[in-house]
Every structure is written in structure tokens, then in C-alpha cells.
mmCIF file of C-alpha atoms in Angstrom:
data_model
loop_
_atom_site.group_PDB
_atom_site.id
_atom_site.type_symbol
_atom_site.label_atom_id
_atom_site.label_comp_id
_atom_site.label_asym_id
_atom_site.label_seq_id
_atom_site.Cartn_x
_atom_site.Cartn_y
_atom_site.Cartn_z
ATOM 1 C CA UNK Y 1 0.000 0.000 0.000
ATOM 2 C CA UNK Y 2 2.585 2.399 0.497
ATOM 3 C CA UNK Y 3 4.529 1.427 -2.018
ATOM 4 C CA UNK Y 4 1.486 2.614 -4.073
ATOM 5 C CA UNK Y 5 1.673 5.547 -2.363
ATOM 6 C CA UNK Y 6 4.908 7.048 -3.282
ATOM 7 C CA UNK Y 7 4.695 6.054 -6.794
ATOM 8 C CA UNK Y 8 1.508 7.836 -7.155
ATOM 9 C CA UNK Y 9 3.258 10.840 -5.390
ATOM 10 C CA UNK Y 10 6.147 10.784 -7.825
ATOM 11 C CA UNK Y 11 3.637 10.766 -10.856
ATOM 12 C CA UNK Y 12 2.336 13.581 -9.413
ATOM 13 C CA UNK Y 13 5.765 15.372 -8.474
ATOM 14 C CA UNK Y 14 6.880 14.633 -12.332
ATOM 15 C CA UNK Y 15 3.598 16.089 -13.800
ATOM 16 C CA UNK Y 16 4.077 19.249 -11.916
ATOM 17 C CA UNK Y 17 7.931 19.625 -12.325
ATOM 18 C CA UNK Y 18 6.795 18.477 -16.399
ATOM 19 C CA UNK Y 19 4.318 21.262 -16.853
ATOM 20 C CA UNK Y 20 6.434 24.061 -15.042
ATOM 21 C CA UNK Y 21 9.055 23.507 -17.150
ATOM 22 C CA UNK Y 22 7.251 23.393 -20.379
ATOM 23 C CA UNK Y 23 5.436 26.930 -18.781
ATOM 24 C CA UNK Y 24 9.088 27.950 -18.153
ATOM 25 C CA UNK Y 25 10.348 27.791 -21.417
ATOM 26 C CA UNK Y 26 7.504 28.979 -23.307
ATOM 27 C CA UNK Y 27 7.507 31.988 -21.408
ATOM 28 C CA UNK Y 28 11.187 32.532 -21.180
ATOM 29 C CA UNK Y 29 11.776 32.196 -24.988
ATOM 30 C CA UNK Y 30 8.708 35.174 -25.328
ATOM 31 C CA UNK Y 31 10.389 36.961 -22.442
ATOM 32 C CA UNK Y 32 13.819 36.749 -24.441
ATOM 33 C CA UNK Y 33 12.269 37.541 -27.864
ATOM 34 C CA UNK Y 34 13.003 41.267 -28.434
ATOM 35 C CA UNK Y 35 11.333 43.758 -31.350
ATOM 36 C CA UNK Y 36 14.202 46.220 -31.208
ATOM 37 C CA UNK Y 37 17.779 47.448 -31.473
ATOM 38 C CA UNK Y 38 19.065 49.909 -29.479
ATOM 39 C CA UNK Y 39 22.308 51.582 -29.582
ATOM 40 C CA UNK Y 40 25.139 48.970 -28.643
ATOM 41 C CA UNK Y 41 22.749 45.949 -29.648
ATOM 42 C CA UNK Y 42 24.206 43.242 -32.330
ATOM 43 C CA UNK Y 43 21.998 41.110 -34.108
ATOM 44 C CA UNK Y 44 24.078 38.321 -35.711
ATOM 45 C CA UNK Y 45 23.044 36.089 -38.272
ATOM 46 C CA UNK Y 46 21.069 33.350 -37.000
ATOM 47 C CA UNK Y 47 19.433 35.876 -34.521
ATOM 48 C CA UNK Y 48 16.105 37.410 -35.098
ATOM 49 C CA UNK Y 49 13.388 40.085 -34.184
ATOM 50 C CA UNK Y 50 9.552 39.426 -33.406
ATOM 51 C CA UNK Y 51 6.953 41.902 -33.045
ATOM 52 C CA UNK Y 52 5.378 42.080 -30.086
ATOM 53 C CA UNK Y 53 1.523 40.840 -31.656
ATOM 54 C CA UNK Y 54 3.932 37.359 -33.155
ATOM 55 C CA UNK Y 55 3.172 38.905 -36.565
ATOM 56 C CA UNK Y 56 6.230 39.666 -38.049
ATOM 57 C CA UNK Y 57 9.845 38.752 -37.686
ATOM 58 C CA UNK Y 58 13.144 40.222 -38.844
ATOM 59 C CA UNK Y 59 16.532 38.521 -39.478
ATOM 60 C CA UNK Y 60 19.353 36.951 -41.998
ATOM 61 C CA UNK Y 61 17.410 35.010 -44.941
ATOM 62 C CA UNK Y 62 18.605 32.685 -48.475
ATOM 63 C CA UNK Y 63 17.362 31.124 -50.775
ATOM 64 C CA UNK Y 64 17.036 27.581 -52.517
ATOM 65 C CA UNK Y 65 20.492 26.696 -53.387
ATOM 66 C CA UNK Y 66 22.211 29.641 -52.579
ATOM 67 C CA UNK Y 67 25.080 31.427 -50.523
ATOM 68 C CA UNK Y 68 24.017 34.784 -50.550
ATOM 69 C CA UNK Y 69 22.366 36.027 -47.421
ATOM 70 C CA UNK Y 70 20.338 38.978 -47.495
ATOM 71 C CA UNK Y 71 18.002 40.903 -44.417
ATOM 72 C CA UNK Y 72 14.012 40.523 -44.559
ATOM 73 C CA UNK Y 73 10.912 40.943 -42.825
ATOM 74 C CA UNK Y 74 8.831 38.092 -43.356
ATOM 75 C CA UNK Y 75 5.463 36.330 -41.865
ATOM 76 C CA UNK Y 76 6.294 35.209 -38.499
ATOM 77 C CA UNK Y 77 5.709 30.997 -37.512
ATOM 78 C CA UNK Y 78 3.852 31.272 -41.202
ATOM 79 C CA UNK Y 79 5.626 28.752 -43.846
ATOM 80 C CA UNK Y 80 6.879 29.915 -47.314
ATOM 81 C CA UNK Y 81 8.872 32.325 -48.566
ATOM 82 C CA UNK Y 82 6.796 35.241 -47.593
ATOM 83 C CA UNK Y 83 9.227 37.817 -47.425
ATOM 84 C CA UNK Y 84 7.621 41.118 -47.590
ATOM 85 C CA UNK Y 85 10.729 43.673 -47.203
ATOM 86 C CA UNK Y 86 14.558 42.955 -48.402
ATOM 87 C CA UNK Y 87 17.117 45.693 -47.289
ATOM 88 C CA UNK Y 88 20.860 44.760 -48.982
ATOM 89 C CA UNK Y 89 18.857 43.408 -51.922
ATOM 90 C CA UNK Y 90 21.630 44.545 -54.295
ATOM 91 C CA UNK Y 91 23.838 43.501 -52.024
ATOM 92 C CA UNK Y 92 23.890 40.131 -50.509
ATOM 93 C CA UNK Y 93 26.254 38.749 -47.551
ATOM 94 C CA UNK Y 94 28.685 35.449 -49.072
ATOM 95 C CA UNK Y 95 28.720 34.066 -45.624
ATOM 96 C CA UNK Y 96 27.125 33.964 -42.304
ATOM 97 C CA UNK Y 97 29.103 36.242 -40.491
ATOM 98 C CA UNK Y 98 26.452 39.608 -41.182
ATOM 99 C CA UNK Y 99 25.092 41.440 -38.333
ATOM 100 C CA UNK Y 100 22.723 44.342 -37.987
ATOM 101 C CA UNK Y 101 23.384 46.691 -35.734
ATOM 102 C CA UNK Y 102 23.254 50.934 -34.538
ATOM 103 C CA UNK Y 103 25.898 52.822 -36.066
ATOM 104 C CA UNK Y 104 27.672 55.725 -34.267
ATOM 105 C CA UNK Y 105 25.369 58.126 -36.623
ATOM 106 C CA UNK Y 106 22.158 56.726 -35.444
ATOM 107 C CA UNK Y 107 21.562 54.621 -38.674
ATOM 108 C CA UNK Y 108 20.432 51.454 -38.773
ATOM 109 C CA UNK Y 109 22.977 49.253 -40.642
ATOM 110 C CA UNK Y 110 23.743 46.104 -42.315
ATOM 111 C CA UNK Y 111 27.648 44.728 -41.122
ATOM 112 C CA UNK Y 112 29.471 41.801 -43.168
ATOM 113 C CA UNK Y 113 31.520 39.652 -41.803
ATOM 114 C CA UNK Y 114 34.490 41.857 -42.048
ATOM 115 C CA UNK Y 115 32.477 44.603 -40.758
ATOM 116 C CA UNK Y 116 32.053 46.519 -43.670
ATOM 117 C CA UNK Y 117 29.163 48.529 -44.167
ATOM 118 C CA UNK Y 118 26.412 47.307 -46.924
ATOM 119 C CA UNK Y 119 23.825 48.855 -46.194
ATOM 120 C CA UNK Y 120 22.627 51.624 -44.458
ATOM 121 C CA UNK Y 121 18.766 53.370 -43.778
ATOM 122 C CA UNK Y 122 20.388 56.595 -44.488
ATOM 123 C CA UNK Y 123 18.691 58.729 -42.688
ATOM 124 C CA UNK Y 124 18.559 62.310 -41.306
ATOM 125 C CA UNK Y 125 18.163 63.878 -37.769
ATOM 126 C CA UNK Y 126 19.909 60.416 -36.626
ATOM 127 C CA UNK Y 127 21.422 60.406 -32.828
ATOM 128 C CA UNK Y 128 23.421 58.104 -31.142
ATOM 129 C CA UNK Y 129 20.426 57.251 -29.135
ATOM 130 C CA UNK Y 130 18.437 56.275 -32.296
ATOM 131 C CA UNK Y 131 16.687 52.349 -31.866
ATOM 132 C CA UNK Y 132 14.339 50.592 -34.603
ATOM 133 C CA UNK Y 133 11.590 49.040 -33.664
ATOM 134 C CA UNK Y 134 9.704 46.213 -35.474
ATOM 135 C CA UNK Y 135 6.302 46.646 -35.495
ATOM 136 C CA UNK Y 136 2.950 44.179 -35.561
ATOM 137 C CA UNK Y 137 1.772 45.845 -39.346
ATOM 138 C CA UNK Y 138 5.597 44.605 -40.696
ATOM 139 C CA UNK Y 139 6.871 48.349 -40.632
ATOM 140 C CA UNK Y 140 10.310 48.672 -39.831
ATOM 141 C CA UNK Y 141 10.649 51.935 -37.773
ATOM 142 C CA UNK Y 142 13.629 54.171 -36.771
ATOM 143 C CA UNK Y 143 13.032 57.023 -34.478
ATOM 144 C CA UNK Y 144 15.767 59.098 -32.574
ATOM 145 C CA UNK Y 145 14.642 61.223 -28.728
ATOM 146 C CA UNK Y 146 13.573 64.812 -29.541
ATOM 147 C CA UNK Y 147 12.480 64.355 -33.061
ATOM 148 C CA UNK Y 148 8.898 64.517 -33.457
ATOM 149 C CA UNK Y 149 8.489 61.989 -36.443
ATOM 150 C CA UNK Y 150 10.352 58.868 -37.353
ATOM 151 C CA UNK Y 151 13.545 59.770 -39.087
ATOM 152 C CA UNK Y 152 12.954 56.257 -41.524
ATOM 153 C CA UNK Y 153 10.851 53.462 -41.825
ATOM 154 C CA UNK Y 154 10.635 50.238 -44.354
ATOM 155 C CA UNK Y 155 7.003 51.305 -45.052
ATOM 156 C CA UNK Y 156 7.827 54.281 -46.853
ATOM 157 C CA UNK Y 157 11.209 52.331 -48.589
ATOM 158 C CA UNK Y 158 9.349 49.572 -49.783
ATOM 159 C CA UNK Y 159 10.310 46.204 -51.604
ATOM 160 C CA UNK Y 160 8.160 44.397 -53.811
ATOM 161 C CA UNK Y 161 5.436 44.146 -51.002
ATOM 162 C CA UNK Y 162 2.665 46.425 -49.834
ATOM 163 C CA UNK Y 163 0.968 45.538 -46.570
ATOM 164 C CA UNK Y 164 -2.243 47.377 -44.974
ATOM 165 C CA UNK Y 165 -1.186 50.536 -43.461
ATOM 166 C CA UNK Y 166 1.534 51.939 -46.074
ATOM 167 C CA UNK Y 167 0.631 54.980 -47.385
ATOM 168 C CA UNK Y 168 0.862 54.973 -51.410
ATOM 169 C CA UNK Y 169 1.219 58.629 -52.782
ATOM 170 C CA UNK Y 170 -0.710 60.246 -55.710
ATOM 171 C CA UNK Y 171 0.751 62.526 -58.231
ATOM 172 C CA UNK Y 172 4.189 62.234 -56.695
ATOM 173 C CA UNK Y 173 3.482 63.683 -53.424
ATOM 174 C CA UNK Y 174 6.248 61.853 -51.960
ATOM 175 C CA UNK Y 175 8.418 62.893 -55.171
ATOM 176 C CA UNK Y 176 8.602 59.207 -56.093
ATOM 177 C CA UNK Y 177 7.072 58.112 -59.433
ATOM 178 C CA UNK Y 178 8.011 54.045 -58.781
ATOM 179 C CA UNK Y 179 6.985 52.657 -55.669
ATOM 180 C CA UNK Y 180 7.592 48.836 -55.300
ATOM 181 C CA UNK Y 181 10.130 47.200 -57.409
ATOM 182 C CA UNK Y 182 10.000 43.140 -58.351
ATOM 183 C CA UNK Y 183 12.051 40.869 -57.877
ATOM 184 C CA UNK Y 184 14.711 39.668 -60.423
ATOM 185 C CA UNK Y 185 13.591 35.861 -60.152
ATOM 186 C CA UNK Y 186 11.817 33.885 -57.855
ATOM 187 C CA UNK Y 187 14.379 33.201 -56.044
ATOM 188 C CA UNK Y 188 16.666 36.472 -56.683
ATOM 189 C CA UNK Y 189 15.488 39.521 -54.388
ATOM 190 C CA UNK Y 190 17.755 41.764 -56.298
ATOM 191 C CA UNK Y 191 15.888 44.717 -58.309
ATOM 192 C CA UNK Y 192 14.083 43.419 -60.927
ATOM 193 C CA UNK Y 193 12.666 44.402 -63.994
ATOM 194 C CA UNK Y 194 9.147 46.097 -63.370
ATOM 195 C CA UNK Y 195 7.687 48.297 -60.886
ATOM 196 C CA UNK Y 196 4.452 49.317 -59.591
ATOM 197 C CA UNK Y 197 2.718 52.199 -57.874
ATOM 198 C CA UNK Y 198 0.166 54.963 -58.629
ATOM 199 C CA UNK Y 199 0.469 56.457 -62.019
ATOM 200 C CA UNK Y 200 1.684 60.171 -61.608
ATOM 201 C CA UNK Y 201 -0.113 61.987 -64.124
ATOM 202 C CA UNK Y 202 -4.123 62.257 -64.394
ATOM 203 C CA UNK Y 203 -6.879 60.514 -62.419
ATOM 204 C CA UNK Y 204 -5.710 57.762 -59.866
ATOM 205 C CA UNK Y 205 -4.901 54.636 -61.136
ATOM 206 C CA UNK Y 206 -2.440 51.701 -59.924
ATOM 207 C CA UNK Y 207 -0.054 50.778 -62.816
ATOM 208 C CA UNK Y 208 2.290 48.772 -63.461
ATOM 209 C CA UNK Y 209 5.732 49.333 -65.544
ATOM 210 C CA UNK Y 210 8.376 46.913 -67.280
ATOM 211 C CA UNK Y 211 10.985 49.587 -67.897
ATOM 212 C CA UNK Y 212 9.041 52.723 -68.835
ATOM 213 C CA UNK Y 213 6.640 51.236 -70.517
ATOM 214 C CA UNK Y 214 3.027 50.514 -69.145
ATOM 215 C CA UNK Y 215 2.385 46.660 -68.870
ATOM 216 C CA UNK Y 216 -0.809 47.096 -66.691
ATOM 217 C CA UNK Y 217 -3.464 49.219 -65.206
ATOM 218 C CA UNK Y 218 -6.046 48.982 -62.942
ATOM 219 C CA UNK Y 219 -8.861 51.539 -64.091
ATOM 220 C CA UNK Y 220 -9.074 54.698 -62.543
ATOM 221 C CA UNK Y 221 -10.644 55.070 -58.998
ATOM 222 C CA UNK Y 222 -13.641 55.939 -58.480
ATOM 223 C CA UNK Y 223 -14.484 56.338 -54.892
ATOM 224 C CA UNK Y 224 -15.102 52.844 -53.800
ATOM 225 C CA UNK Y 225 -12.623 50.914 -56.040
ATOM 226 C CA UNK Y 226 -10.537 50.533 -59.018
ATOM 227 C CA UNK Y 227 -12.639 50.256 -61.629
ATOM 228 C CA UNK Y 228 -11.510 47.676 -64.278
ATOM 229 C CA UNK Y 229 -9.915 44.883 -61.769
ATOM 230 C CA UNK Y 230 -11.337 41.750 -61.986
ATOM 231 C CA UNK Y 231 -11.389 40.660 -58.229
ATOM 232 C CA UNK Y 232 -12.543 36.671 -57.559
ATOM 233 C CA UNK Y 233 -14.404 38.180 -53.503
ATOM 234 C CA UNK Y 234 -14.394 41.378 -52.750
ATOM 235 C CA UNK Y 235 -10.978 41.581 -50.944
ATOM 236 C CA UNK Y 236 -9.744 44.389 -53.236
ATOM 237 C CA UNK Y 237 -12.165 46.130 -51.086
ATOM 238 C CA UNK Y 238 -10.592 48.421 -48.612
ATOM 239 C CA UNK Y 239 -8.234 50.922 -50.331
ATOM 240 C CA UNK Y 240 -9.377 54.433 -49.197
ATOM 241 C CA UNK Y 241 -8.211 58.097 -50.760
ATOM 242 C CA UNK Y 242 -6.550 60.127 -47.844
ATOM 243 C CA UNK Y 243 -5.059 63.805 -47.690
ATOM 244 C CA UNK Y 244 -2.393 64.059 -45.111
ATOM 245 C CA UNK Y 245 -1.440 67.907 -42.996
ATOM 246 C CA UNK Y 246 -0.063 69.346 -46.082
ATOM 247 C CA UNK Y 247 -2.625 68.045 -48.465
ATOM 248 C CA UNK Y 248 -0.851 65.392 -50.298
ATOM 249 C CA UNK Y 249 -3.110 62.650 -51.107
ATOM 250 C CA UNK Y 250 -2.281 59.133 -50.783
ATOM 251 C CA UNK Y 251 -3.700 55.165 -51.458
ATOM 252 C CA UNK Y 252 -4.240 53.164 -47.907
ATOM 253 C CA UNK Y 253 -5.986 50.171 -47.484
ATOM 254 C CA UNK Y 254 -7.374 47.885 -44.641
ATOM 255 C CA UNK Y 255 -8.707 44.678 -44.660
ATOM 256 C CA UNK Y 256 -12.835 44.347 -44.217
ATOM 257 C CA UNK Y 257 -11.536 42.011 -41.381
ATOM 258 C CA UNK Y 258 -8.894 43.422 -39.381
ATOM 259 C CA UNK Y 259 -7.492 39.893 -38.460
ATOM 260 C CA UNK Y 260 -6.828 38.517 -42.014
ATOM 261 C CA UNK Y 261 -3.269 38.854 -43.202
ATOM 262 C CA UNK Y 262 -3.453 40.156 -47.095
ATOM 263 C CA UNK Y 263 -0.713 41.582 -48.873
ATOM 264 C CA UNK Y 264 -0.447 42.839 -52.583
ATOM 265 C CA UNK Y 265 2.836 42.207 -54.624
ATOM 266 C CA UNK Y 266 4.359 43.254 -57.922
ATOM 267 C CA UNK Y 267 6.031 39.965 -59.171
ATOM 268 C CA UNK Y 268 9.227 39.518 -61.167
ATOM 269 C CA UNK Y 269 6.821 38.168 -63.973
ATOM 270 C CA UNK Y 270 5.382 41.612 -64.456
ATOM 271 C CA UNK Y 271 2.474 40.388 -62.545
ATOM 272 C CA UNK Y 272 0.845 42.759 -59.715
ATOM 273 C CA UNK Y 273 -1.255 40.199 -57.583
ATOM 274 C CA UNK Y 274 -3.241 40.145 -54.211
ATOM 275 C CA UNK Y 275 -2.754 37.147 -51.744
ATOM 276 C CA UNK Y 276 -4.867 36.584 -48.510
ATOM 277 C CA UNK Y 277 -3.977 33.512 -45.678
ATOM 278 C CA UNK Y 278 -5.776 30.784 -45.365
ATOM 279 C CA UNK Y 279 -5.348 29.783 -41.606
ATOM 280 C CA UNK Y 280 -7.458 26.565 -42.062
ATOM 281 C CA UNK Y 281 -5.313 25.512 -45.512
ATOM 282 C CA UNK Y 282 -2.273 26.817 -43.984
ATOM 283 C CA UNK Y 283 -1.682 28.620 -47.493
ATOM 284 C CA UNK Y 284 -1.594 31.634 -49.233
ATOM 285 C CA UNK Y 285 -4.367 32.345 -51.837
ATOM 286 C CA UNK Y 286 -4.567 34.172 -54.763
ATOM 287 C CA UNK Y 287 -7.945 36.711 -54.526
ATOM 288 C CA UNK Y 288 -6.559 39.164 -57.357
ATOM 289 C CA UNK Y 289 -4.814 39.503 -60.534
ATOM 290 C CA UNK Y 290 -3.372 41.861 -63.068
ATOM 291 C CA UNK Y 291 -3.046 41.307 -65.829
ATOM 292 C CA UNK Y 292 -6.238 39.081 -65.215
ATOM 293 C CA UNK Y 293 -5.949 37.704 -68.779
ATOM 294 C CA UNK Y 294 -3.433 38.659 -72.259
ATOM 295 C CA UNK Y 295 -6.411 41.685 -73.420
ATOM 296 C CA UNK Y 296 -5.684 43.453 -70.150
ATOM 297 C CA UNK Y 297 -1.548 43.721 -71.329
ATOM 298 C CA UNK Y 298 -1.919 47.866 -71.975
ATOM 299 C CA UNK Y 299 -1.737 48.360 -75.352
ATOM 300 C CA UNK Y 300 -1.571 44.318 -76.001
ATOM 301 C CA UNK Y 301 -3.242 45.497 -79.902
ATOM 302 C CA UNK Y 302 -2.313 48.973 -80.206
ATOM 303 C CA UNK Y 303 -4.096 51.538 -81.781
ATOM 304 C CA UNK Y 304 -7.809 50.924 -83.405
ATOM 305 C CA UNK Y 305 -7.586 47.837 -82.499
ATOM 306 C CA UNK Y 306 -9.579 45.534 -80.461
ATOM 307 C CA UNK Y 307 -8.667 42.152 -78.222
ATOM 308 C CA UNK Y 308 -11.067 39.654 -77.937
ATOM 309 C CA UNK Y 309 -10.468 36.179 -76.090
ATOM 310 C CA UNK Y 310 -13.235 34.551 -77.454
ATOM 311 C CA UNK Y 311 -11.751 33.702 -80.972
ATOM 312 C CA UNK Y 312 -10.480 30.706 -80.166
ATOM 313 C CA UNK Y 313 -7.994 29.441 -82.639
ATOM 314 C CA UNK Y 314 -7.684 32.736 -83.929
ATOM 315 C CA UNK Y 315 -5.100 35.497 -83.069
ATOM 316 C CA UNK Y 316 -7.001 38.046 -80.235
ATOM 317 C CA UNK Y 317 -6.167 41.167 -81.976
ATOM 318 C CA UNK Y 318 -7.995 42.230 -84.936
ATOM 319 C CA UNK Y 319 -8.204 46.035 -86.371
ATOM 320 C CA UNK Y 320 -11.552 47.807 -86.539
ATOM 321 C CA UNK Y 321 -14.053 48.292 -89.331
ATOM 322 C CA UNK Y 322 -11.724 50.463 -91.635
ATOM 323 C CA UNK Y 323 -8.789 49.991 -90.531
ATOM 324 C CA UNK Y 324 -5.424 47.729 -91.524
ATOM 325 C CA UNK Y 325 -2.279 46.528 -89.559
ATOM 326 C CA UNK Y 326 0.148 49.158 -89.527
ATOM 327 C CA UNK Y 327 3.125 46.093 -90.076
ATOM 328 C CA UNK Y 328 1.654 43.196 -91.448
ATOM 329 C CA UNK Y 329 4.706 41.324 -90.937
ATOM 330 C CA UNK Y 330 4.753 42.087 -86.794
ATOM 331 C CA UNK Y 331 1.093 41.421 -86.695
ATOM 332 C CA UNK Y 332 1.448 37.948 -88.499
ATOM 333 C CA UNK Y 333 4.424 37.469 -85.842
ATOM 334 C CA UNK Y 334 1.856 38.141 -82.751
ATOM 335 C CA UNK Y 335 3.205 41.389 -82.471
ATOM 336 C CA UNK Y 336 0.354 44.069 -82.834
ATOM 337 C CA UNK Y 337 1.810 46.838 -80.683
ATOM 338 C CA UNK Y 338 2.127 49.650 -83.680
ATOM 339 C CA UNK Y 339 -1.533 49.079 -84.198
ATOM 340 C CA UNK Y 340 -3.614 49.407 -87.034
ATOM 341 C CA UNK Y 341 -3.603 52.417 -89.718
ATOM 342 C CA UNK Y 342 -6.567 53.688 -91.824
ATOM 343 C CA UNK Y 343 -7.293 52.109 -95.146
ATOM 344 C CA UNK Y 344 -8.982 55.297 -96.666
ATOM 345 C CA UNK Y 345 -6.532 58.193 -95.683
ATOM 346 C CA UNK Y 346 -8.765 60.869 -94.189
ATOM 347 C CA UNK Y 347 -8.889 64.046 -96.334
ATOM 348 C CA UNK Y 348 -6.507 66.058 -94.666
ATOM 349 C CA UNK Y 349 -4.143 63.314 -94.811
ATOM 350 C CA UNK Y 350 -4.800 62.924 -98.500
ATOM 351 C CA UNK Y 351 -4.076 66.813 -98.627
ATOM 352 C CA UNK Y 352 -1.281 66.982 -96.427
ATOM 353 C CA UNK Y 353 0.527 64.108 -98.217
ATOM 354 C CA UNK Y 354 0.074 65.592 -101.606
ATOM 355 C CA UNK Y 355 1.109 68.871 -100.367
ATOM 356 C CA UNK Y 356 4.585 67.495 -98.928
ATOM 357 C CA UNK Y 357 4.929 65.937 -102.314
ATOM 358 C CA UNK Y 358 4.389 69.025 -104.150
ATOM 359 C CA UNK Y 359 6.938 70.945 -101.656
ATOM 360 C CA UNK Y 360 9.435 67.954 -102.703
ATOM 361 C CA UNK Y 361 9.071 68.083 -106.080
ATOM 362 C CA UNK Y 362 9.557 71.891 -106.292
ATOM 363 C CA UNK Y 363 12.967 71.049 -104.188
ATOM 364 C CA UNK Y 364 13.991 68.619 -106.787
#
């Protein structure tokens, strides 16, 4: 009987000691976790930050099959290569001896292992007392005592990534034309090849740009939404036009449902798209794209002419009633980007032709 006793004491003695331990280390790795650097503070490859909320985390990143090491914000305990924000992009790390860290001007800064300098935020109206702070929304913030503002944040030095909360500006009122830049490759974070924000000139529209050219656009705003993007739900739903203290205007958005993670992205494929997290799937799905389909390419046919997706078989761009492809030979080629041309000149084309051939035959 005693025997029984003890034993069931000592079952009870190892549960308790069990679940204080597990208690113990749960609590001690959140105590540990930290969401800033201040001043004096080394963060060393290997190392990361969390935001307080477990959103977001901060730290040394590669890719697949690769020795370049590069610093990101990415999804926190959330699996796949969601990396929203890349700093040394252009300027990856060959080993893991990196470290991020204060420097004496109040910068935040990127260290190799040799302690050389590759990248820095930058910024003005720095002090040696200056500490960054990652916060729950993914924005990266640096803020000095006795300035008013934040002297830098990632949110307004974006990647490829915009997350509810960043401000987008219209008409350049942050004197930036291109606001998010792609990717090269899938797996190269280095600056790609198209870029995306909100077109400067006219009525607000997103577009997005593969060089200088226009590849896509998303119809101009009109109060509620974008008008020609074709959304599968309604989560394109939530951008809203702002003026800020001086009057410059700018894009935000927010989520109909505060808790659900969505982010927009301008891929290396020339491809602007909207993801949203499944938390039951454990996956990321795809609620928007843009170009939804090859007639929404900007200027896929050029001019009078007209895409249609239905002619199947057939090539989608044809010329309209009166008109003729302005190359035949690019437009058997799939190439219809000079258009179509008039097959009846109108009359002041007749007369301005015949009139430059006069002036050239008087010359002669």
C-alpha cells in the first residue's frame, strides 16, 4: 500500500515539475524575444526580431540553393517564402558572419563579416540614441529622442510588397514616381525588372511598368474601387483616398476584417497580384490579378484595335471596321503593338501628303 503511495506521489511530483518547465520555457523564450535594437545591440546572423503581436519577424534570410544572405521581414511561424521587405537586396552577404546593428550616426545598418558597411537606412536627424523598432503591421521603424516623427521606416522604402497601413502617394506627393520594385527571379530579391505604384499623371490609377513602358493598369478610382480589376471576392475592397497635414493625397488600405493577413505584390513576372492567408489551408491564396488575362496587357493590340479572347484558334487582336495593320509582318508574328492604320486616308491626310509631295518636287 505504500509502495502505491509514493509512486503515485512521484507521478504527481513529475507532472508538476513536467508542466512548469514546459510553462518555463515557453515563457522565457517570449520573455527573451526582443522587437528592437538599441544603440550597442548586435543582431548576428542566425538571430532574429519578433513583433510584439507574433506577426512579423526580422533577421538573416537565403534562398534555394544559394550562398548569398540577405536581411528581410517576413510572416512570423507562417511557412513559405513570404518575405515582404529585403534591405541589402543589391547587395547580398557570401557568408554567415552579417550582423545588424546601430551605427555611431544613429543609422540602422547592415555589417558583413568583415564589418564593412552594406547597407545603411540613411537617414537624417539620426542620434546616437536612435533604436528601430519592429512593429505588428511589418513596418520597420527608426526614431531618434527629440524628433517629433520617425527619421525612416521600411514602409515608406518599400520592396516588392505592400501591406495594410503603407501609405501609397498620388501625383508624386512623396516625389517618387516608382513605388515597389520586383524581384529579379523567384528566387533572386535583387531589383528586378518592373515596378508598380500609382500612375503620376491624371486621375488615380495603380499601374504597373516593365521599364518605362506601361504593362498594366487597374482603371481609374472611383471612390469605392478601381474600376476595371477583376477581383474573384471582394478583398480588393478596402483601399481608401486620404489627404495628409499638407494636403498630399495618398492610397491606404485595410482589410474588411482586421485579423486577415493580405498583402499585394508586384512579381518579377510583371504580374501585380493580391494574396490573402488561409489559416485553415495553412496557405496563401490568390484573390486578385493583373493582368487578369493577355487583353488586359496595356496596349496588347495597339491603336484601333480591339482584343477579344473569345476567338479561339484565332489570333485576339484584330483592327476595326476600316482599318489595316500598320506592319503586317509584326502582326502575323503576334506582335500588334504599332496598331492598325486607316485604309482610306482621311482628307486632310490625302491633302497633307500631296502637299509634302508638291513641296518635294519643287525642291527637286
Amino acid at each position: 500500500m505504500a509502495f502505491i503511495m509514493i509512486t503515485t506521489y512521484q507521478r504527481l511530483v513529475f507532472v508538476f515539475l513536467f508542466s512548469f518547465l514546459c510553462f518555463y520555457t515557453v515563457f522565457s523564450s517570449s520573455a527573451t524575444s526582443r522587437n528592437r535594437i538599441t544603440r550597442g545591440d548586435l543582431i548576428r546572423d542566425g538571430e532574429t526580431l519578433v513583433s510584439d503581436g507574433l506577426n512579423f519577424e526580422m533577421g538573416f534570410f537565403t534562398m534555394d540553393n544559394s550562398s548569398s544572405r540577405y536581411v528581410g521581414i517576413w510572416y512570423y511561424n507562417i511557412p513559405g517564402p513570404a518575405v515582404i521587405w529585403v534591405a541589402n537586396r543589391d547587395k547580398p552577404i557570401k557568408d554567415k558572419g552579417g550582423a545588424i546593428t546601430i551605427a555611431r550616426d544613429g543609422n540602422l545598418v547592415i555589417l558583413d563579416g568583415g564589418k564593412n558597411q552594406v547597407w545603411s537606412s540613411n537617414a537624417f536627424n539620426t542620434r546616437n540614441d536612435s533604436e528601430a523598432v519592429l512593429h505588428d503591421d511589418g513596418n520597420l521603424v527608426l526614431s531618434s529622442s527629440g524628433v517629433e516623427k520617425e527619421v525612416w521606416q521600411s514602409f515608406e522604402n518599400p520592396t516588392d510588397t505592400y501591406l495594410p497601413g503603407m501609405k501609397v502617394p498620388v501625383n508624386g506627393a512623396i516625389g517618387k514616381k516608382y513605388i515597389f520594385t520586383s524581384w529579379k527571379s523567384a528566387t533572386d530579391p535583387s531589383l528586378g525588372n518592373y515596378t508598380m505604384g500609382v500612375d503620376p499623371e491624371g486621375l488615380p490609377q495603380i499601374v504597373v511598368w516593365g521599364g518605362e513602358k506601361r504593362r498594366w493598369r487597374s482603371g481609374y478610382w472611383d471612390g469605392r474601387m478601381f474600376t476595371g480589376v477583376y477581383m474573384t471576392g471582394n478583398y480588393f475592397y478596402g483601399f481608401t483616398l486620404n489627404r495628409d497635414d499638407k494636403g498630399h493625397r495618398y492610397f491606404i488600405y485595410n482589410p474588411l476584417n482586421s485579423s486577415d493577413k493580405v498583402r499585394f505584390q508586384v512579381g518579377w513576372d510583371g504580374y501585380e497580384k493580391e494574396f490573402k492567408w488561409n489559416e485553415g489551408e495553412k496557405h496563401w491564396v490568390e484573390t486578385q490579378q493583373g493582368p487578369h488575362n493577355e487583353c488586359e496587357v496595356y496596349n496588347k493590340c495597339g491603336s484601333f484595335a480591339a482584343c477579344d479572347l473569345s476567338t479561339s484558334g484565332s489570333p485576339i487582336c484584330s483592327c476595326i471596321q476600316g482599318f489595316q495593320p500598320k506592319h503586317r509582318d509584326q502582326s502575323a508574328k503576334g506582335n500588334w503593338s504599332s496598331g492598325c492604320d486607316r485604309m482610306t486616308p482621311l482628307k486632310a491626310e490625302r491633302n497633307t501628303s500631296s502637299g509634302a509631295q508638291r513641296i518635294v518636287r519643287a525642291i527637286v
